[in-house]
Structures are given as structure tokens and as C-alpha cells.
PDB file of C-alpha atoms in Angstrom:
ATOM      1  CA  GLU A   1     102.445 149.261  80.169  1.00 71.00           C
ATOM      2  CA  HIS A   2      99.878 151.453  81.880  1.00 57.00           C
ATOM      3  CA  VAL A   3     102.381 152.310  84.608  1.00 57.00           C
ATOM      4  CA  LYS A   4     105.042 153.170  82.047  1.00 68.00           C
ATOM      5  CA  ALA A   5     102.537 155.344  80.258  1.00 70.00           C
ATOM      6  CA  GLN A   6     101.514 156.799  83.630  1.00 65.00           C
ATOM      7  CA  ASN A   7      97.915 156.012  82.740  1.00 70.00           C
ATOM      8  CA  TRP A   8      96.803 155.910  86.338  1.00 72.00           C
ATOM      9  CA  PHE A   9      93.148 155.488  85.514  1.00 74.00           C
ATOM     10  CA  ALA A  10      93.928 152.296  83.589  1.00 74.00           C
ATOM     11  CA  VAL A  11      96.206 151.143  86.443  1.00 72.00           C
ATOM     12  CA  ALA A  12      93.329 151.630  88.877  1.00 80.00           C
ATOM     13  CA  ILE A  13      91.035 149.600  86.644  1.00 82.00           C
ATOM     14  CA  ASP A  14      93.658 146.824  86.415  1.00 78.00           C
ATOM     15  CA  PHE A  15      93.989 146.816  90.191  1.00 82.00           C
ATOM     16  CA  VAL A  16      90.225 146.600  90.686  1.00 84.00           C
ATOM     17  CA  ILE A  17      90.001 143.749  88.170  1.00 84.00           C
ATOM     18  CA  VAL A  18      92.701 141.796  90.011  1.00 85.00           C
ATOM     19  CA  VAL A  19      91.128 142.397  93.459  1.00 86.00           C
ATOM     20  CA  VAL A  20      87.636 141.528  92.267  1.00 84.00           C
ATOM     21  CA  GLY A  21      88.938 138.447  90.486  1.00 82.00           C
ATOM     22  CA  VAL A  22      90.760 137.208  93.597  1.00 83.00           C
ATOM     23  CA  PHE A  23      87.706 137.968  95.736  1.00 82.00           C
ATOM     24  CA  ILE A  24      85.373 136.103  93.400  1.00 81.00           C
ATOM     25  CA  GLY A  25      87.795 133.172  93.242  1.00 79.00           C
ATOM     26  CA  ILE A  26      87.941 132.963  97.040  1.00 79.00           C
ATOM     27  CA  GLN A  27      84.155 133.198  97.315  1.00 77.00           C
ATOM     28  CA  VAL A  28      83.636 130.474  94.730  1.00 72.00           C
ATOM     29  CA  SER A  29      86.161 128.280  96.540  1.00 72.00           C
ATOM     30  CA  ASN A  30      84.426 128.900  99.871  1.00 65.00           C
ATOM     31  CA  TRP A  31      81.032 128.226  98.323  1.00 66.00           C
ATOM     32  CA  ASN A  32      82.268 124.955  96.831  1.00 64.00           C
ATOM     33  CA  GLU A  33      83.784 123.942 100.168  1.00 62.00           C
ATOM     34  CA  ALA A  34      80.549 124.832 101.988  1.00 60.00           C
ATOM     35  CA  GLN A  35      78.540 122.837  99.472  1.00 62.00           C
ATOM     36  CA  GLY A  36      80.884 119.891 100.001  1.00 67.00           C
ATOM     37  CA  ASP A  37      80.501 120.197 103.776  1.00 72.00           C
ATOM     38  CA  ARG A  38      76.709 120.288 103.480  1.00 84.00           C
ATOM     39  CA  ALA A  39      76.786 117.196 101.290  1.00 87.00           C
ATOM     40  CA  LYS A  40      79.007 115.389 103.819  1.00 89.00           C
ATOM     41  CA  GLU A  41      76.746 116.511 106.658  1.00 89.00           C
ATOM     42  CA  ALA A  42      73.667 115.173 104.863  1.00 89.00           C
ATOM     43  CA  ALA A  43      75.438 111.863 104.217  1.00 91.00           C
ATOM     44  CA  TYR A  44      76.514 111.569 107.849  1.00 91.00           C
ATOM     45  CA  LEU A  45      73.003 112.321 109.112  1.00 92.00           C
ATOM     46  CA  ALA A  46      71.481 109.727 106.769  1.00 92.00           C
ATOM     47  CA  GLN A  47      74.033 107.148 107.910  1.00 94.00           C
ATOM     48  CA  LEU A  48      73.352 107.951 111.575  1.00 94.00           C
ATOM     49  CA  VAL A  49      69.642 107.362 110.994  1.00 94.00           C
ATOM     50  CA  ASP A  50      70.433 104.017 109.352  1.00 94.00           C
ATOM     51  CA  ASP A  51      72.716 103.031 112.249  1.00 95.00           C
ATOM     52  CA  MET A  52      70.189 103.958 114.929  1.00 94.00           C
ATOM     53  CA  THR A  53      67.333 102.308 113.048  1.00 95.00           C
ATOM     54  CA  ALA A  54      69.392  99.104 113.039  1.00 94.00           C
ATOM     55  CA  ASP A  55      70.082  99.613 116.756  1.00 95.00           C
ATOM     56  CA  MET A  56      66.357  99.945 117.470  1.00 95.00           C
ATOM     57  CA  GLY A  57      65.679  96.599 115.828  1.00 94.00           C
ATOM     58  CA  ASN A  58      68.378  94.994 117.990  1.00 94.00           C
ATOM     59  CA  ILE A  59      67.092  96.804 121.071  1.00 94.00           C
ATOM     60  CA  ASP A  60      63.616  95.364 120.568  1.00 94.00           C
ATOM     61  CA  ARG A  61      64.980  91.855 120.156  1.00 94.00           C
ATOM     62  CA  VAL A  62      67.137  92.126 123.284  1.00 94.00           C
ATOM     63  CA  ALA A  63      64.237  93.489 125.345  1.00 92.00           C
ATOM     64  CA  ASN A  64      61.818  90.798 124.143  1.00 92.00           C
ATOM     65  CA  VAL A  65      64.282  87.994 124.913  1.00 93.00           C
ATOM     66  CA  ALA A  66      64.970  89.449 128.368  1.00 92.00           C
ATOM     67  CA  SER A  67      61.250  89.775 129.065  1.00 92.00           C
ATOM     68  CA  THR A  68      60.671  86.132 128.102  1.00 92.00           C
ATOM     69  CA  ARG A  69      63.595  85.125 130.310  1.00 93.00           C
ATOM     70  CA  MET A  70      62.025  86.944 133.268  1.00 92.00           C
ATOM     71  CA  ALA A  71      58.706  85.187 132.624  1.00 92.00           C
ATOM     72  CA  VAL A  72      60.447  81.786 132.653  1.00 93.00           C
ATOM     73  CA  ILE A  73      62.194  82.571 135.942  1.00 94.00           C
ATOM     74  CA  ALA A  74      58.893  83.620 137.506  1.00 92.00           C
ATOM     75  CA  LEU A  75      57.259  80.397 136.306  1.00 93.00           C
ATOM     76  CA  VAL A  76      60.085  78.158 137.580  1.00 94.00           C
ATOM     77  CA  LEU A  77      60.137  79.789 141.010  1.00 94.00           C
ATOM     78  CA  ASN A  78      56.358  79.674 141.264  1.00 93.00           C
ATOM     79  CA  ARG A  79      56.198  75.958 140.446  1.00 94.00           C
ATOM     80  CA  ALA A  80      59.067  75.284 142.833  1.00 95.00           C
ATOM     81  CA  GLY A  81      57.120  76.967 145.641  1.00 95.00           C
ATOM     82  CA  ILE A  82      59.859  79.571 146.090  1.00 94.00           C
ATOM     83  CA  ALA A  83      59.137  83.220 146.851  1.00 89.00           C
ATOM     84  CA  PRO A  84      58.649  85.130 143.611  1.00 85.00           C
ATOM     85  CA  PRO A  85      61.345  87.499 142.395  1.00 84.00           C
ATOM     86  CA  PRO A  86      61.023  91.119 143.520  1.00 80.00           C
ATOM     87  CA  ALA A  87      58.468  93.132 141.610  1.00 78.00           C
ATOM     88  CA  THR A  88      59.987  96.402 142.851  1.00 77.00           C
ATOM     89  CA  LEU A  89      63.418  97.603 143.877  1.00 75.00           C
ATOM     90  CA  HIS A  90      64.406 100.694 145.832  1.00 72.00           C
ATOM     91  CA  PHE A  91      67.256 102.941 144.689  1.00 69.00           C
ATOM     92  CA  ARG A  92      68.316 106.416 145.694  1.00 66.00           C
ATOM     93  CA  ASP A  93      69.271 107.240 142.106  1.00 66.00           C
ATOM     94  CA  CYS A  94      67.736 105.504 139.115  1.00 66.00           C
ATOM     95  CA  ALA A  95      69.851 104.775 136.064  1.00 62.00           C
ATOM     96  CA  PHE A  96      68.598 105.676 132.570  1.00 61.00           C
ATOM     97  CA  GLU A  97      65.422 107.458 133.643  1.00 61.00           C
ATOM     98  CA  PRO A  98      64.166 109.754 136.419  1.00 59.00           C
ATOM     99  CA  CYS A  99      62.217 108.073 139.197  1.00 65.00           C
ATOM    100  CA  SER A 100      61.307 108.444 142.845  1.00 63.00           C
ATOM    101  CA  GLY A 101      63.636 105.630 143.852  1.00 63.00           C
ATOM    102  CA  LEU A 102      61.089 102.870 143.304  1.00 67.00           C
ATOM    103  CA  LEU A 103      61.665 100.682 140.263  1.00 69.00           C
ATOM    104  CA  THR A 104      59.110  98.237 138.934  1.00 73.00           C
ATOM    105  CA  LEU A 105      60.474  95.254 137.017  1.00 75.00           C
ATOM    106  CA  GLU A 106      58.158  92.834 135.294  1.00 73.00           C
ATOM    107  CA  PRO A 107      57.928  90.808 132.070  1.00 72.00           C
ATOM    108  CA  LYS A 108      55.413  91.745 129.409  1.00 74.00           C
ATOM    109  CA  GLU A 109      53.368  88.563 129.776  1.00 81.00           C
ATOM    110  CA  PRO A 110      53.482  85.121 131.475  1.00 85.00           C
ATOM    111  CA  PHE A 111      55.480  82.404 129.792  1.00 87.00           C
ATOM    112  CA  SER A 112      53.596  79.629 128.036  1.00 85.00           C
ATOM    113  CA  SER A 113      54.711  77.042 125.474  1.00 82.00           C
ATOM    114  CA  ASP A 114      53.863  73.497 124.459  1.00 82.00           C
ATOM    115  CA  GLU A 115      57.470  72.736 123.543  1.00 87.00           C
ATOM    116  CA  PRO A 116      59.083  70.618 126.308  1.00 86.00           C
ATOM    117  CA  SER A 117      62.416  72.448 126.266  1.00 90.00           C
ATOM    118  CA  ALA A 118      61.094  75.934 125.445  1.00 92.00           C
ATOM    119  CA  ALA A 119      61.467  77.242 128.996  1.00 91.00           C
ATOM    120  CA  ASN A 120      65.050  76.038 129.264  1.00 91.00           C
ATOM    121  CA  ASP A 121      65.914  77.448 125.848  1.00 91.00           C
ATOM    122  CA  ALA A 122      64.402  80.821 126.741  1.00 92.00           C
ATOM    123  CA  LEU A 123      66.100  80.897 130.139  1.00 91.00           C
ATOM    124  CA  PHE A 124      69.532  80.428 128.622  1.00 90.00           C
ATOM    125  CA  ASP A 125      69.041  82.726 125.655  1.00 91.00           C
ATOM    126  CA  LEU A 126      70.985  85.968 126.079  1.00 90.00           C
ATOM    127  CA  ARG A 127      71.107  88.731 123.481  1.00 90.00           C
ATOM    128  CA  ARG A 128      73.179  91.894 123.493  1.00 90.00           C
ATOM    129  CA  ILE A 129      72.709  95.094 121.553  1.00 88.00           C
ATOM    130  CA  ASN A 130      76.229  95.760 120.080  1.00 88.00           C
ATOM    131  CA  PRO A 131      75.429  99.315 118.863  1.00 90.00           C
ATOM    132  CA  VAL A 132      76.376 100.198 115.287  1.00 92.00           C
ATOM    133  CA  ARG A 133      79.139 102.784 115.706  1.00 92.00           C
ATOM    134  CA  HIS A 134      80.724 103.051 112.238  1.00 91.00           C
ATOM    135  CA  THR A 135      79.373 106.497 111.383  1.00 93.00           C
ATOM    136  CA  TYR A 136      79.893 107.967 114.846  1.00 94.00           C
ATOM    137  CA  ASP A 137      83.459 106.644 115.042  1.00 94.00           C
ATOM    138  CA  ALA A 138      84.157 108.212 111.625  1.00 93.00           C
ATOM    139  CA  LEU A 139      82.756 111.551 112.812  1.00 92.00           C
ATOM    140  CA  ILE A 140      85.000 111.527 115.866  1.00 93.00           C
ATOM    141  CA  SER A 141      88.193 110.177 114.287  1.00 92.00           C
ATOM    142  CA  THR A 142      88.088 112.675 111.382  1.00 91.00           C
ATOM    143  CA  GLY A 143      86.887 115.634 113.418  1.00 90.00           C
ATOM    144  CA  ASP A 144      83.853 115.886 111.138  1.00 90.00           C
ATOM    145  CA  ILE A 145      81.527 115.994 114.162  1.00 91.00           C
ATOM    146  CA  GLY A 146      81.796 119.770 113.711  1.00 89.00           C
ATOM    147  CA  LEU A 147      80.051 119.462 110.342  1.00 89.00           C
ATOM    148  CA  LEU A 148      76.784 118.844 112.196  1.00 90.00           C
ATOM    149  CA  ARG A 149      75.586 122.442 112.339  1.00 88.00           C
ATOM    150  CA  ASN A 150      72.647 121.890 114.687  1.00 90.00           C
ATOM    151  CA  GLY A 151      74.158 122.004 118.169  1.00 89.00           C
ATOM    152  CA  VAL A 152      71.255 120.121 119.740  1.00 90.00           C
ATOM    153  CA  VAL A 153      71.548 117.265 117.236  1.00 91.00           C
ATOM    154  CA  ARG A 154      75.324 117.171 117.673  1.00 92.00           C
ATOM    155  CA  ARG A 155      75.079 116.975 121.474  1.00 92.00           C
ATOM    156  CA  ASN A 156      72.316 114.367 121.334  1.00 92.00           C
ATOM    157  CA  VAL A 157      74.358 112.194 118.957  1.00 93.00           C
ATOM    158  CA  GLN A 158      77.212 112.285 121.450  1.00 93.00           C
ATOM    159  CA  ALA A 159      74.788 111.608 124.324  1.00 92.00           C
ATOM    160  CA  TYR A 160      73.316 108.598 122.505  1.00 93.00           C
ATOM    161  CA  TYR A 161      76.697 106.942 122.059  1.00 93.00           C
ATOM    162  CA  ALA A 162      77.778 107.844 125.583  1.00 92.00           C
ATOM    163  CA  ASN A 163      74.637 106.076 126.783  1.00 91.00           C
ATOM    164  CA  ALA A 164      75.529 103.118 124.557  1.00 91.00           C
ATOM    165  CA  ARG A 165      78.710 102.691 126.600  1.00 89.00           C
ATOM    166  CA  GLU A 166      76.642 102.669 129.804  1.00 87.00           C
ATOM    167  CA  VAL A 167      74.319 100.060 128.284  1.00 89.00           C
ATOM    168  CA  GLU A 168      77.326  97.905 127.487  1.00 89.00           C
ATOM    169  CA  LYS A 169      78.376  98.088 131.166  1.00 87.00           C
ATOM    170  CA  VAL A 170      74.929  96.854 132.206  1.00 86.00           C
ATOM    171  CA  GLU A 171      75.156  94.032 129.698  1.00 90.00           C
ATOM    172  CA  GLU A 172      78.601  93.030 130.968  1.00 91.00           C
ATOM    173  CA  LYS A 173      77.074  92.546 134.438  1.00 88.00           C
ATOM    174  CA  VAL A 174      74.185  90.564 132.944  1.00 90.00           C
ATOM    175  CA  LEU A 175      76.675  88.406 131.046  1.00 91.00           C
ATOM    176  CA  GLN A 176      78.741  87.676 134.173  1.00 92.00           C
ATOM    177  CA  ASP A 177      75.695  86.504 136.122  1.00 90.00           C
ATOM    178  CA  PHE A 178      74.480  84.582 133.077  1.00 91.00           C
ATOM    179  CA  HIS A 179      77.743  82.611 132.966  1.00 92.00           C
ATOM    180  CA  ALA A 180      77.544  81.937 136.715  1.00 93.00           C
ATOM    181  CA  LEU A 181      73.999  80.646 136.314  1.00 92.00           C
ATOM    182  CA  GLY A 182      75.121  78.431 133.431  1.00 90.00           C
ATOM    183  CA  GLN A 183      77.921  76.956 135.510  1.00 93.00           C
ATOM    184  CA  THR A 184      75.529  76.078 138.323  1.00 94.00           C
ATOM    185  CA  ARG A 185      73.135  74.599 135.776  1.00 90.00           C
ATOM    186  CA  HIS A 186      75.848  72.248 134.549  1.00 91.00           C
ATOM    187  CA  GLU A 187      76.772  71.311 138.117  1.00 92.00           C
ATOM    188  CA  LEU A 188      73.143  70.289 138.589  1.00 91.00           C
ATOM    189  CA  GLY A 189      73.196  68.192 135.430  1.00 89.00           C
ATOM    190  CA  ILE A 190      71.067  70.498 133.285  1.00 88.00           C
ATOM    191  CA  ALA A 191      72.229  70.770 129.692  1.00 83.00           C
ATOM    192  CA  ARG A 192      72.149  73.972 127.672  1.00 80.00           C
ATOM    193  CA  GLY A 193      69.481  72.518 125.411  1.00 82.00           C
ATOM    194  CA  GLY A 194      66.831  69.852 125.731  1.00 85.00           C
ATOM    195  CA  ALA A 195      66.104  70.188 129.452  1.00 88.00           C
ATOM    196  CA  SER A 196      62.465  70.335 130.464  1.00 92.00           C
ATOM    197  CA  LEU A 197      60.620  72.800 132.642  1.00 92.00           C
ATOM    198  CA  ASP A 198      60.230  70.071 135.272  1.00 92.00           C
ATOM    199  CA  GLU A 199      64.014  69.669 135.427  1.00 93.00           C
ATOM    200  CA  LEU A 200      64.435  73.405 136.016  1.00 94.00           C
ATOM    201  CA  VAL A 201      61.804  73.344 138.758  1.00 94.00           C
ATOM    202  CA  ALA A 202      63.456  70.343 140.414  1.00 94.00           C
ATOM    203  CA  ALA A 203      66.847  72.068 140.282  1.00 94.00           C
ATOM    204  CA  ALA A 204      65.430  75.218 141.881  1.00 94.00           C
ATOM    205  CA  LYS A 205      63.913  73.129 144.684  1.00 95.00           C
ATOM    206  CA  ALA A 206      67.132  71.185 145.256  1.00 94.00           C
ATOM    207  CA  SER A 207      69.626  74.035 145.046  1.00 95.00           C
ATOM    208  CA  PRO A 208      69.205  77.262 147.011  1.00 95.00           C
ATOM    209  CA  LYS A 209      72.169  78.598 145.029  1.00 95.00           C
ATOM    210  CA  PHE A 210      70.413  77.977 141.714  1.00 95.00           C
ATOM    211  CA  ALA A 211      67.208  79.548 143.038  1.00 95.00           C
ATOM    212  CA  ALA A 212      69.097  82.624 144.274  1.00 94.00           C
ATOM    213  CA  GLN A 213      70.869  82.976 140.953  1.00 94.00           C
ATOM    214  CA  LEU A 214      67.531  82.793 139.163  1.00 94.00           C
ATOM    215  CA  ARG A 215      66.214  85.632 141.325  1.00 92.00           C
ATOM    216  CA  SER A 216      69.353  87.684 140.641  1.00 91.00           C
ATOM    217  CA  HIS A 217      69.048  87.013 136.933  1.00 92.00           C
ATOM    218  CA  TRP A 218      65.465  88.244 137.082  1.00 91.00           C
ATOM    219  CA  VAL A 219      66.756  91.595 138.366  1.00 89.00           C
ATOM    220  CA  ASP A 220      69.580  91.667 135.798  1.00 89.00           C
ATOM    221  CA  SER A 221      67.094  91.046 132.996  1.00 90.00           C
ATOM    222  CA  GLY A 222      64.827  93.791 134.306  1.00 88.00           C
ATOM    223  CA  PHE A 223      67.690  96.272 134.287  1.00 86.00           C
ATOM    224  CA  GLN A 224      68.626  95.167 130.791  1.00 89.00           C
ATOM    225  CA  ILE A 225      65.090  95.897 129.624  1.00 89.00           C
ATOM    226  CA  ARG A 226      65.147  99.331 131.254  1.00 87.00           C
ATOM    227  CA  SER A 227      68.458 100.173 129.602  1.00 88.00           C
ATOM    228  CA  MET A 228      67.069  99.006 126.247  1.00 91.00           C
ATOM    229  CA  ASN A 229      63.939 101.116 126.651  1.00 88.00           C
ATOM    230  CA  HIS A 230      65.993 104.194 127.478  1.00 89.00           C
ATOM    231  CA  ALA A 231      68.321 103.615 124.516  1.00 92.00           C
ATOM    232  CA  ARG A 232      65.311 103.197 122.245  1.00 93.00           C
ATOM    233  CA  ASP A 233      63.789 106.474 123.461  1.00 92.00           C
ATOM    234  CA  LEU A 234      67.063 108.307 122.784  1.00 93.00           C
ATOM    235  CA  ALA A 235      67.391 106.780 119.315  1.00 94.00           C
ATOM    236  CA  SER A 236      63.770 107.482 118.400  1.00 94.00           C
ATOM    237  CA  LYS A 237      63.982 111.123 119.471  1.00 93.00           C
ATOM    238  CA  LEU A 238      67.308 111.634 117.736  1.00 93.00           C
ATOM    239  CA  ILE A 239      66.017 110.144 114.481  1.00 94.00           C
ATOM    240  CA  ALA A 240      63.029 112.503 114.644  1.00 93.00           C
ATOM    241  CA  ASP A 241      65.341 115.492 115.240  1.00 91.00           C
ATOM    242  CA  ILE A 242      67.580 114.511 112.312  1.00 90.00           C
ATOM    243  CA  GLU A 243      64.592 114.028 109.989  1.00 89.00           C
ATOM    244  CA  ALA A 244      63.318 117.460 111.024  1.00 87.00           C
ATOM    245  CA  GLU A 245      66.772 118.911 110.300  1.00 77.00           C
ATOM    246  CA  LYS A 246      66.647 117.570 106.735  1.00 70.00           C
ATOM    247  CA  GLN A 247      63.443 119.483 105.971  1.00 64.00           C
TER     248      GLN A 247
END
């Protein structure tokens, strides 16, 4: 009507109203989308903290079991009169943490128990971490990893789960040697449960193979502990960074 009437001032006002309306509509849509993204980001971060907190509990259990296992091996070899397992190992490059090439592996404390089969039970107890990956897998599969605005947090999340894959490789090696040790144990007539410390000592004296496998398992357990400690440090730092991001 305004065009027909050649009321160009009114036409200009109509045009401005349309442009402003479209602009406001786009801005509101973008704002709503941004708010939705921020809500999803907050949910993802909270879930990541929950996942890594659960991992840390598993990490502590795995490390404690491995430390007890190392203490049992040291006790068995000592009572059998066999050279103790290596306290240090030399490597050009150290996995999971910087070092000069000299690694020190040792249990937290000596093994002691009044239960007759406690040493055997501890020796053949193997735990694995099995990291909780649900949230991270969702981030990757949906492409929502980009919703994590803090680049440092985003990279450290990816680094944590990349390290988790390396930890799983270490645990696969531990598991292989664990099965080999179990097979030798059965060949020597030692059951999975109920065997006494004296039976383990006698087996180590009688079988150089069993004694060597015990020494190897000592090293495996030490590496497992180191990998757990490194994973725990990464998780702890990442949780702190995420909590700081929420503030």
C-alpha cells in the first residue's frame, strides 16, 4: 500500500522494521543455541569429573593390590633364599614420567598376615583399571568435543584418555605374565586358593622357572603402579582444571 501510494518514508520504515525483526530473531536464535551449548558443556564437564573420580578410586585399588603383590613376592623370595627382585631398573626413556633413566620400584610396606593363605591370595590377585569412557566416547562420536571452550582442558581431556590406552597396554603385558605364572603354579601343584606361604616358598626353591616368573611379576607390578600413579596425577589435575573452569 505504501509503495502504491509512493509513501517512501513509510516504505523505509517498513523495511527497517523487517530488517530489525529478522536481525533480532537471528540473535535470539543464536543466543538460545549458545545457551544450549553452554548447558551441554557444563553437563559434559560434570560427567567427566564423575568419570575420572570413579577412575581414581579404581586406580587406588589397582595400585594397592599391586603393591601388596610385590611385597608377597619379596617375602617368598627372601624366605626361599633367592636373590631379591631388582629395586631399580635402568631405561633410556621412562614411560609415564620424566626420569634420569633410573627407576625405583618398591612396595609401600612389607607383607604380613596371620591368615595361612593370605600370601597366596594376594599373589594371585590381579586388578585392572578399565577407565570409564562413556562421556569421552560421546564427546568424540558426536563431535561435541568442540563444545569445551577451554583449549587447555580440551587437550588435557584427550591426553588423559590417550594415556588410558597406554595404561591398558601395560596391563595387557601384566595380564600375560600373570597367566604364565598361574600356569606354572598349577604345574607345581599350587591351587589358586588355599595354598600356604610355605608352599609358595617351597615352589620357588624347587623351580627356577617359578622363581624367575616371580621376579618378572615383581617388575610388571612395579610398572603397573607407576602407570596408575601417572594416570591418577593426570586425573587429579584435570579435575582441578575443570572445577576452576566452572567458577
